[in-house]
Short mmCIF file of C-alpha atoms and ligand atoms in Angstrom, two decimals:
data_model
loop_
_atom_site.label_atom_id
_atom_site.label_comp_id
_atom_site.label_asym_id
_atom_site.label_seq_id
_atom_site.Cartn_x
_atom_site.Cartn_y
_atom_site.Cartn_z
CA MET A 1 0.00 0.00 0.00
CA SER A 2 1.40 3.38 -1.01
CA PHE A 3 1.66 6.63 0.95
CA PRO A 4 -0.08 8.80 2.00
CA ARG A 5 -2.54 6.33 3.48
CA LYS A 6 -6.09 7.64 3.89
CA LEU A 7 -7.33 6.94 7.36
CA VAL A 8 -10.71 6.71 9.09
CA VAL A 9 -10.53 6.67 12.90
CA LEU A 10 -13.55 5.34 14.82
CA GLY A 11 -13.35 6.40 18.47
CA ALA A 12 -11.19 9.41 17.59
CA THR A 13 -11.88 11.25 20.86
CA GLY A 14 -10.75 8.40 23.12
CA SER A 15 -7.37 7.47 24.53
CA ILE A 16 -6.35 5.33 21.51
CA GLY A 17 -7.79 8.01 19.23
CA GLU A 18 -5.52 10.61 20.87
CA SER A 19 -2.44 8.41 20.51
CA CYS A 20 -3.32 7.87 16.85
CA LEU A 21 -3.57 11.64 16.28
CA LYS A 22 -0.04 12.03 17.70
CA VAL A 23 1.21 9.50 15.14
CA ILE A 24 -0.59 11.35 12.31
CA ARG A 25 0.89 14.72 13.45
CA LYS A 26 4.34 13.12 13.38
CA HIS A 27 3.84 11.72 9.85
CA PRO A 28 1.59 14.13 7.90
CA ASP A 29 3.24 13.05 4.64
CA LYS A 30 2.36 9.40 5.27
CA LEU A 31 -1.06 9.50 6.93
CA LYS A 32 -4.07 11.59 5.92
CA LEU A 33 -7.08 11.64 8.24
CA ILE A 34 -10.26 11.64 6.13
CA GLY A 35 -12.96 10.37 8.51
CA ILE A 36 -13.58 10.42 12.27
CA SER A 37 -16.23 9.21 14.67
CA ALA A 38 -17.07 9.54 18.36
CA HIS A 39 -19.92 8.66 20.66
CA SER A 40 -21.08 12.04 21.99
CA ASN A 41 -18.25 14.55 22.54
CA ALA A 42 -19.14 16.90 19.66
CA ASP A 43 -16.76 19.71 20.67
CA LYS A 44 -13.70 17.49 20.88
CA LEU A 45 -14.63 15.77 17.61
CA ALA A 46 -15.13 19.10 15.83
CA ALA A 47 -11.73 20.36 17.05
CA ILE A 48 -10.09 17.28 15.51
CA ALA A 49 -12.06 17.81 12.27
CA ARG A 50 -10.83 21.41 12.06
CA GLU A 51 -7.20 20.57 12.87
CA PHE A 52 -6.97 17.83 10.22
CA ASP A 53 -9.53 19.19 7.75
CA VAL A 54 -11.49 15.94 7.90
CA LYS A 55 -14.01 15.15 5.13
CA LYS A 56 -16.52 12.97 7.04
CA VAL A 57 -17.37 13.48 10.69
CA HIS A 58 -19.66 11.10 12.57
CA LEU A 59 -21.28 11.27 15.99
CA CYS A 60 -23.41 8.44 17.45
CA LYS A 61 -25.59 10.76 19.53
CA SER A 62 -27.20 13.83 18.06
CA PRO A 63 -25.57 16.94 19.63
CA ASP A 64 -27.55 19.78 21.26
CA THR A 65 -25.93 22.36 19.00
CA GLN A 66 -24.46 21.91 15.54
CA PRO A 67 -20.65 21.51 15.83
CA VAL A 68 -18.42 23.96 13.93
CA LEU A 69 -16.83 21.87 11.18
CA PRO A 70 -14.65 22.68 8.15
CA ILE A 71 -16.85 23.98 5.29
CA GLN A 72 -16.44 20.89 3.09
CA SER A 73 -17.10 18.37 5.89
CA GLU A 74 -20.05 16.02 5.78
CA PHE A 75 -21.66 15.54 9.21
CA MET A 76 -23.25 12.14 9.90
CA VAL A 77 -25.30 11.24 12.98
CA GLY A 78 -26.63 7.97 14.43
CA GLN A 79 -25.27 4.54 15.30
CA GLU A 80 -26.16 3.01 11.90
CA MET A 81 -24.11 5.67 10.05
CA LEU A 82 -21.01 4.39 11.88
CA CYS A 83 -20.97 1.32 9.60
CA GLN A 84 -21.39 3.51 6.53
CA LEU A 85 -18.33 5.51 7.53
CA ALA A 86 -16.40 2.29 8.24
CA ALA A 87 -17.27 1.00 4.75
CA TRP A 88 -16.34 4.26 2.95
CA SER A 89 -14.46 3.25 -0.19
CA GLU A 90 -12.06 6.25 0.03
CA ALA A 91 -10.36 4.79 3.10
CA ASP A 92 -7.15 2.74 2.91
CA ILE A 93 -7.25 1.93 6.62
CA VAL A 94 -9.96 2.01 9.28
CA LEU A 95 -8.65 2.23 12.85
CA VAL A 96 -11.28 0.78 15.17
CA ALA A 97 -10.78 2.39 18.59
CA VAL A 98 -14.40 2.28 19.74
CA VAL A 99 -14.79 0.75 23.19
CA GLY A 100 -16.78 -2.46 23.81
CA ALA A 101 -18.87 -4.79 21.66
CA ALA A 102 -20.06 -1.72 19.73
CA GLY A 103 -16.83 -2.18 17.74
CA LEU A 104 -18.02 -5.42 16.09
CA ALA A 105 -20.40 -4.00 13.46
CA PRO A 106 -18.03 -1.29 12.11
CA THR A 107 -15.09 -3.74 12.10
CA LEU A 108 -17.14 -6.14 9.98
CA ALA A 109 -18.34 -3.29 7.75
CA ALA A 110 -14.77 -2.17 7.00
CA LEU A 111 -13.56 -5.73 6.34
CA GLU A 112 -16.62 -6.46 4.17
CA ALA A 113 -15.67 -3.41 2.07
CA GLY A 114 -12.20 -4.93 1.68
CA THR A 115 -10.50 -2.21 3.73
CA ASP A 116 -7.58 -3.00 6.04
CA VAL A 117 -8.44 -2.63 9.72
CA VAL A 118 -6.03 -1.52 12.41
CA LEU A 119 -7.71 -3.08 15.41
CA ALA A 120 -7.54 -1.66 18.93
CA ASN A 121 -11.05 -2.84 19.81
CA LYS A 122 -10.37 -6.32 21.20
CA GLU A 123 -14.03 -6.85 22.13
CA SER A 124 -15.02 -7.29 18.46
CA LEU A 125 -12.81 -10.40 18.24
CA VAL A 126 -14.02 -11.68 21.60
CA VAL A 127 -17.66 -11.36 20.54
CA GLY A 128 -17.40 -12.34 16.89
CA GLY A 129 -13.88 -13.67 16.28
CA GLU A 130 -14.91 -16.42 13.89
CA LEU A 131 -17.06 -14.12 11.76
CA VAL A 132 -14.44 -11.35 11.76
CA MET A 133 -11.61 -13.66 10.68
CA GLN A 134 -13.79 -15.36 8.03
CA THR A 135 -14.83 -11.99 6.62
CA ALA A 136 -11.23 -10.81 6.42
CA SER A 137 -10.08 -13.95 4.67
CA ARG A 138 -13.01 -13.82 2.22
CA THR A 139 -12.43 -10.19 1.20
CA GLY A 140 -8.63 -10.20 1.52
CA ALA A 141 -8.66 -7.25 3.93
CA ARG A 142 -5.93 -7.39 6.58
CA ILE A 143 -6.32 -7.01 10.35
CA LEU A 144 -3.28 -5.30 11.84
CA PRO A 145 -3.19 -5.43 15.63
CA ALA A 146 -2.87 -2.16 17.55
CA ASP A 147 -3.26 -3.70 21.01
CA SER A 148 0.32 -3.49 22.29
CA GLU A 149 0.75 -7.17 23.20
CA HIS A 150 -0.69 -8.39 19.90
CA ASN A 151 1.28 -5.88 17.92
CA ALA A 152 4.36 -7.21 19.73
CA VAL A 153 3.52 -10.80 18.73
CA PHE A 154 2.80 -9.61 15.19
CA GLN A 155 6.27 -8.02 15.01
CA CYS A 156 7.98 -11.11 16.47
CA ILE A 157 6.42 -13.60 14.02
CA GLN A 158 7.18 -11.69 10.81
CA GLY A 159 9.03 -14.05 8.47
CA GLN A 160 8.52 -17.08 10.75
CA SER A 161 6.37 -20.09 9.90
CA HIS A 162 3.11 -20.50 11.83
CA SER A 163 3.97 -24.10 12.75
CA SER A 164 7.24 -23.00 14.42
CA VAL A 165 5.37 -20.91 17.03
CA GLU A 166 5.32 -23.11 20.12
CA SER A 167 3.67 -20.66 22.53
CA ILE A 168 3.19 -17.00 23.28
CA ALA A 169 3.01 -15.06 26.53
CA LEU A 170 1.16 -11.77 26.76
CA THR A 171 2.52 -9.55 29.50
CA ALA A 172 0.42 -7.65 32.04
CA SER A 173 1.41 -5.01 34.56
CA GLY A 174 -0.80 -6.66 37.18
CA GLY A 175 -2.68 -3.38 37.63
CA PRO A 176 -2.82 -1.09 40.66
CA PHE A 177 -3.75 -3.87 43.12
CA ARG A 178 -1.12 -6.48 42.32
CA ASP A 179 0.44 -6.16 45.80
CA ARG A 180 -2.65 -5.30 47.84
CA PRO A 181 -3.64 -7.89 50.49
CA LEU A 182 -6.38 -10.13 49.06
CA ASP A 183 -8.83 -9.37 51.89
CA GLN A 184 -8.72 -5.64 51.01
CA LEU A 185 -9.59 -6.11 47.32
CA GLN A 186 -13.37 -6.20 47.87
CA SER A 187 -13.47 -2.60 49.03
CA VAL A 188 -11.40 -0.76 46.40
CA THR A 189 -13.11 2.31 44.92
CA PRO A 190 -13.57 3.34 41.26
CA LYS A 191 -11.10 6.19 41.88
CA GLU A 192 -8.40 3.73 43.02
CA ALA A 193 -9.17 1.33 40.15
CA LEU A 194 -8.86 4.17 37.62
CA CYS A 195 -5.26 4.90 38.69
CA HIS A 196 -3.19 2.61 36.49
CA PRO A 197 0.50 2.45 37.46
CA ASN A 198 1.86 2.56 33.86
CA TRP A 199 -0.74 3.14 31.16
CA ASP A 200 -3.02 6.10 30.53
CA MET A 201 -6.20 4.60 29.02
CA GLY A 202 -9.99 4.95 28.83
CA PRO A 203 -12.00 4.11 31.99
CA LYS A 204 -13.38 0.71 30.92
CA ILE A 205 -10.02 -0.81 29.94
CA THR A 206 -8.39 0.69 33.06
CA VAL A 207 -10.83 -1.20 35.29
CA ASP A 208 -10.34 -4.28 33.08
CA SER A 209 -6.60 -3.98 33.77
CA ALA A 210 -7.18 -3.84 37.53
CA THR A 211 -9.28 -7.05 37.40
CA MET A 212 -7.13 -8.49 34.58
CA ALA A 213 -10.32 -9.14 32.61
CA ASN A 214 -8.38 -7.17 29.99
CA LYS A 215 -5.69 -9.86 29.76
CA GLY A 216 -8.43 -12.48 29.54
CA LEU A 217 -10.01 -10.63 26.62
CA GLU A 218 -6.54 -10.41 25.08
CA LEU A 219 -6.00 -14.19 25.30
CA ILE A 220 -9.20 -14.63 23.27
CA GLU A 221 -8.12 -11.86 20.88
CA ALA A 222 -4.77 -13.66 20.39
CA LYS A 223 -6.46 -16.98 19.65
CA TRP A 224 -8.24 -15.40 16.66
CA LEU A 225 -5.49 -13.08 15.43
CA PHE A 226 -2.76 -15.73 15.44
CA ASN A 227 -4.86 -18.86 15.00
CA LEU A 228 -3.44 -20.53 18.11
CA PRO A 229 -5.12 -23.04 20.47
CA PRO A 230 -5.68 -22.07 24.14
CA GLU A 231 -2.82 -24.27 25.39
CA LYS A 232 -0.30 -22.16 23.45
CA LEU A 233 -1.48 -18.90 25.05
CA HIS A 234 -0.04 -17.65 28.35
CA VAL A 235 0.04 -14.59 30.59
CA LEU A 236 3.03 -13.28 32.53
CA ILE A 237 2.95 -10.43 35.01
CA HIS A 238 5.65 -7.91 34.12
CA PRO A 239 5.31 -4.79 36.31
CA PRO A 240 7.35 -2.30 34.20
CA SER A 241 5.27 -2.89 30.99
CA ILE A 242 8.32 -2.71 28.71
CA VAL A 243 8.25 -6.18 27.18
CA HIS A 244 4.81 -6.51 25.58
CA ALA A 245 4.83 -10.16 24.56
CA LEU A 246 7.17 -13.15 24.29
CA VAL A 247 7.05 -15.72 21.51
CA ARG A 248 8.76 -19.09 21.98
CA PHE A 249 9.59 -20.98 18.80
CA ASN A 250 9.99 -24.75 18.50
CA ASP A 251 13.79 -24.52 18.61
CA GLY A 252 13.51 -22.98 22.09
CA CYS A 253 14.41 -19.42 21.04
CA VAL A 254 12.24 -16.67 22.54
CA PHE A 255 11.62 -13.35 20.76
CA SER A 256 10.15 -10.32 22.44
CA GLN A 257 9.33 -6.72 21.54
CA MET A 258 10.14 -3.89 23.94
CA SER A 259 9.14 -0.26 24.11
CA PRO A 260 8.10 2.09 26.91
CA PRO A 261 4.42 1.98 27.90
CA SER A 262 2.90 4.30 25.30
CA MET A 263 0.40 3.12 22.70
CA THR A 264 2.00 5.27 19.99
CA PHE A 265 4.61 2.54 19.32
CA ALA A 266 2.05 -0.17 18.49
CA ILE A 267 -0.31 2.19 16.64
CA GLN A 268 2.47 3.61 14.47
CA ASN A 269 3.79 0.15 13.71
CA ALA A 270 0.36 -0.98 12.53
CA LEU A 271 -0.40 2.18 10.53
CA LEU A 272 2.94 2.33 8.71
CA PHE A 273 3.59 -1.42 8.43
CA PRO A 274 5.88 -2.72 7.02
CA GLU A 275 7.88 0.53 7.09
CA ARG A 276 9.67 1.89 10.16
CA HIS A 277 10.09 5.62 10.79
CA PRO A 278 11.00 7.78 13.80
CA GLY A 279 8.48 7.36 16.61
CA VAL A 280 6.48 9.86 18.66
CA ASP A 281 7.80 8.95 22.12
CA GLU A 282 11.28 8.43 23.57
CA SER A 283 12.35 4.80 23.46
CA ILE A 284 14.46 2.79 25.90
CA ASN A 285 17.73 4.47 26.84
CA PHE A 286 20.62 1.99 26.76
CA ASN A 287 22.51 4.04 29.38
CA ASP A 288 19.83 3.22 31.96
CA SER A 289 19.61 -0.12 33.73
CA LEU A 290 16.66 -2.30 32.80
CA ASN A 291 14.97 -4.38 35.44
CA LEU A 292 12.78 -6.89 33.63
CA GLN A 293 10.86 -9.07 36.01
CA PHE A 294 8.26 -11.67 35.00
CA TYR A 295 6.09 -14.02 37.04
CA PRO A 296 2.89 -16.02 36.42
CA PRO A 297 -0.35 -14.52 37.74
CA ASP A 298 -2.01 -15.77 40.92
CA LEU A 299 -5.52 -16.61 39.69
CA SER A 300 -7.03 -16.26 43.18
CA ARG A 301 -6.12 -12.55 42.97
CA TYR A 302 -7.53 -12.25 39.44
CA PRO A 303 -10.76 -14.33 39.22
CA CYS A 304 -11.80 -12.48 36.02
CA LEU A 305 -8.68 -13.80 34.29
CA LYS A 306 -9.55 -17.34 35.39
CA LEU A 307 -13.14 -16.94 34.08
CA ALA A 308 -11.88 -15.59 30.75
CA GLY A 309 -9.48 -18.54 30.48
CA ASP A 310 -12.38 -20.93 31.08
CA ALA A 311 -14.48 -19.11 28.45
CA LEU A 312 -11.57 -19.37 26.00
CA HIS A 313 -11.41 -23.15 26.54
CA GLN A 314 -15.20 -23.53 26.36
CA GLY A 315 -15.38 -21.56 23.09
CA GLY A 316 -18.70 -20.97 21.28
CA LEU A 317 -20.59 -18.09 22.86
CA ALA A 318 -18.79 -18.24 26.23
CA PRO A 319 -16.37 -15.40 25.32
CA LEU A 320 -19.31 -13.25 24.12
CA VAL A 321 -21.12 -13.85 27.44
CA PHE A 322 -17.95 -13.12 29.41
CA ASN A 323 -17.52 -9.83 27.54
CA ALA A 324 -21.16 -8.71 27.84
CA ALA A 325 -21.29 -9.47 31.59
CA ASN A 326 -17.95 -7.74 32.11
CA GLU A 327 -19.08 -4.58 30.28
CA ILE A 328 -22.26 -4.40 32.38
CA ALA A 329 -20.46 -5.16 35.66
CA VAL A 330 -17.71 -2.58 35.00
CA GLU A 331 -20.33 0.06 34.19
CA ALA A 332 -22.12 -0.78 37.47
CA PHE A 333 -18.85 -0.62 39.43
CA LEU A 334 -17.92 2.76 37.89
CA SER A 335 -21.32 4.18 38.85
CA ASN A 336 -20.95 2.82 42.42
CA ARG A 337 -23.78 0.29 42.07
CA ILE A 338 -21.61 -2.75 42.89
CA GLY A 339 -18.30 -3.27 44.70
CA PHE A 340 -15.07 -4.26 42.93
CA GLY A 341 -15.26 -7.84 44.21
CA LEU A 342 -18.68 -8.34 42.65
CA ILE A 343 -17.42 -7.79 39.07
CA SER A 344 -16.16 -11.38 38.85
CA SER A 345 -19.24 -12.81 40.65
CA ILE A 346 -21.60 -11.15 38.17
CA ILE A 347 -19.58 -12.52 35.24
CA GLU A 348 -19.47 -16.01 36.76
CA LYS A 349 -23.21 -16.11 37.45
CA THR A 350 -24.04 -14.82 33.96
CA LEU A 351 -21.77 -17.44 32.37
CA ASN A 352 -23.47 -20.19 34.43
CA LEU A 353 -27.05 -19.07 33.77
CA PHE A 354 -26.75 -18.36 30.04
CA ASP A 355 -28.64 -20.65 27.68
CA TYR A 356 -25.97 -21.34 25.02
CA GLN A 357 -27.37 -21.41 21.46
CA PRO A 358 -25.50 -21.56 18.16
CA ALA A 359 -24.94 -18.07 16.68
CA HIS A 360 -23.03 -17.30 13.53
CA SER A 361 -24.43 -14.16 11.87
CA ILE A 362 -23.90 -10.68 13.25
CA GLU A 363 -27.63 -10.45 14.01
CA ASP A 364 -27.48 -13.68 16.09
CA LEU A 365 -24.36 -12.52 17.89
CA LEU A 366 -25.81 -9.11 18.75
CA SER A 367 -29.08 -10.61 19.98
CA GLN A 368 -27.21 -13.12 22.20
CA ASP A 369 -25.09 -10.22 23.43
CA GLN A 370 -28.28 -8.40 24.48
CA ILE A 371 -29.58 -11.51 26.28
CA ALA A 372 -26.30 -11.83 28.20
CA ARG A 373 -26.44 -8.13 29.14
CA LYS A 374 -29.99 -8.49 30.47
CA LEU A 375 -28.94 -11.51 32.56
CA ALA A 376 -25.99 -9.58 33.98
CA HIS A 377 -28.26 -6.61 34.79
CA ARG A 378 -30.63 -8.95 36.61
CA GLU A 379 -27.75 -10.42 38.64
CA ILE A 380 -26.67 -6.90 39.59
CA LEU A 381 -30.17 -6.04 40.80
CA SER A 382 -30.45 -9.23 42.83
CA SER A 383 -27.02 -8.69 44.41
CA ALA A 384 -28.01 -5.25 45.72
P1 NAD B 1 -11.97 5.44 25.48
O1 NAD B 1 -13.13 5.26 26.39
O2 NAD B 1 -10.89 6.39 25.88
O3 NAD B 1 -12.50 5.90 24.03
C1 NAD B 1 -13.55 5.24 23.38
C2 NAD B 1 -13.90 5.92 22.07
O4 NAD B 1 -15.00 5.23 21.49
C3 NAD B 1 -14.34 7.38 22.24
O5 NAD B 1 -13.96 8.11 21.10
C4 NAD B 1 -15.88 7.28 22.30
O6 NAD B 1 -16.52 8.45 21.85
C5 NAD B 1 -16.13 6.11 21.34
N1 NAD B 1 -17.32 5.34 21.69
C6 NAD B 1 -17.75 4.98 22.94
N2 NAD B 1 -18.87 4.25 22.86
C7 NAD B 1 -19.18 4.13 21.54
C8 NAD B 1 -20.23 3.50 20.82
N3 NAD B 1 -21.21 2.82 21.44
N4 NAD B 1 -20.21 3.59 19.46
C9 NAD B 1 -19.25 4.27 18.83
N5 NAD B 1 -18.22 4.90 19.46
C10 NAD B 1 -18.19 4.82 20.80
O7 NAD B 1 -11.37 3.98 25.21
P2 NAD B 1 -9.88 3.58 24.82
O8 NAD B 1 -9.08 3.38 26.05
O9 NAD B 1 -9.37 4.48 23.74
O10 NAD B 1 -10.11 2.12 24.21
C11 NAD B 1 -10.68 1.92 22.94
C12 NAD B 1 -10.54 0.45 22.54
O11 NAD B 1 -9.14 0.15 22.40
C13 NAD B 1 -11.07 -0.52 23.59
O12 NAD B 1 -11.62 -1.64 22.93
C14 NAD B 1 -9.82 -0.95 24.36
O13 NAD B 1 -9.92 -2.24 24.90
C15 NAD B 1 -8.77 -0.91 23.25
N6 NAD B 1 -7.41 -0.68 23.72
C16 NAD B 1 -7.12 0.46 24.41
C17 NAD B 1 -5.82 0.69 24.87
C18 NAD B 1 -5.45 1.97 25.59
O14 NAD B 1 -4.29 2.15 25.90
N7 NAD B 1 -6.36 2.87 25.84
C19 NAD B 1 -4.83 -0.27 24.63
C20 NAD B 1 -5.16 -1.42 23.91
C21 NAD B 1 -6.45 -1.61 23.45
MG1 MG B 2 -3.20 -4.62 25.57
#
């Protein structure tokens, strides 16, 4: 694919969206922003549209006042228009940085249109991994991972045969509570959970990092992206968040990718692949000492990771149910309706109560997703 690459960014106002804009500012000759979308922050979206002179601007929720956009911009409103923007034939790349299962439909729309997707939204693979991968292989569109661990694996396996990959380990910081006594975990507050030691991210993924549901979602994401069975997928706690993944090949050699904890490294790699150019953030300084510590997670501290691992092994709709219940439970925790310790209980109960049916189309998946959400809501009400 030649340069400049025309880019549509879905979720442009979020944390990944902001990191992506830094990469575009650094490489204006290589990346041209032509379309953006956000949920409801019209002012922030309009400021981005003006800075980059964006042609199509989309908001899910109708704003109270008309945003001030560049004269030539087309303004689109409503959830269904998100897929139209994702399928816009002008785009060379669609970066999906929407949060949650809402990322599935636009990811599929972009792939269906044959457009390469740079994927930050892991939930779309967790909910509809089989459909997403089938759509990409049918249309020939590529999925380039922007999640830092998966981008690290992607970099490590370039030029290697799939059969030589013996196993991979995704690293995790362990979140803000990795050293807190277990009996104090029940009572942590949203404010404490939103303070991540290394990464600056949106609220949902920050809570997911504290529970390590995030790493569970990432195991499922890795299964689909790299076509690997559950037994080849591992997690290692690595507090400094410098090594993002490790790949062990069948000859025993282990490759890893390192960079400081900023998403600009992975996003730039995916957007400019296979080229390498100067990055946005400072890299590792070889005059400093590096203390790289790794250890396996204690699953009694991270029950959400254990539940996600079980859902990965179970397959079928279990990952979808895990994701739906997690989204609902995290929302309830952030609005002080349930305690931190109840997040995993709500997920576990929802997984146990769900009536598993086959689902293959996007319509089936989204309706099962709604059923799982309702069940999780009910469990929250009955736990009050
Ligand atoms: P965020 O909350 O900061 O931003 C989310 C973006 O999506 C915003 O622009 C918001 O307007 C938009 N959005 C929210 N709900 C929407 C909906 N229903 N439909 C359409 N758009 C909607 O989240 P984030 O931290 O940037 O994360 C985005 C995605 O990237 C998540 O799936 C997350 O797991 C993944 N991810 C994030 C990071 C990170 O460092 N933040 C790292 C790896 C992967
Ligand atoms: Mg990640």
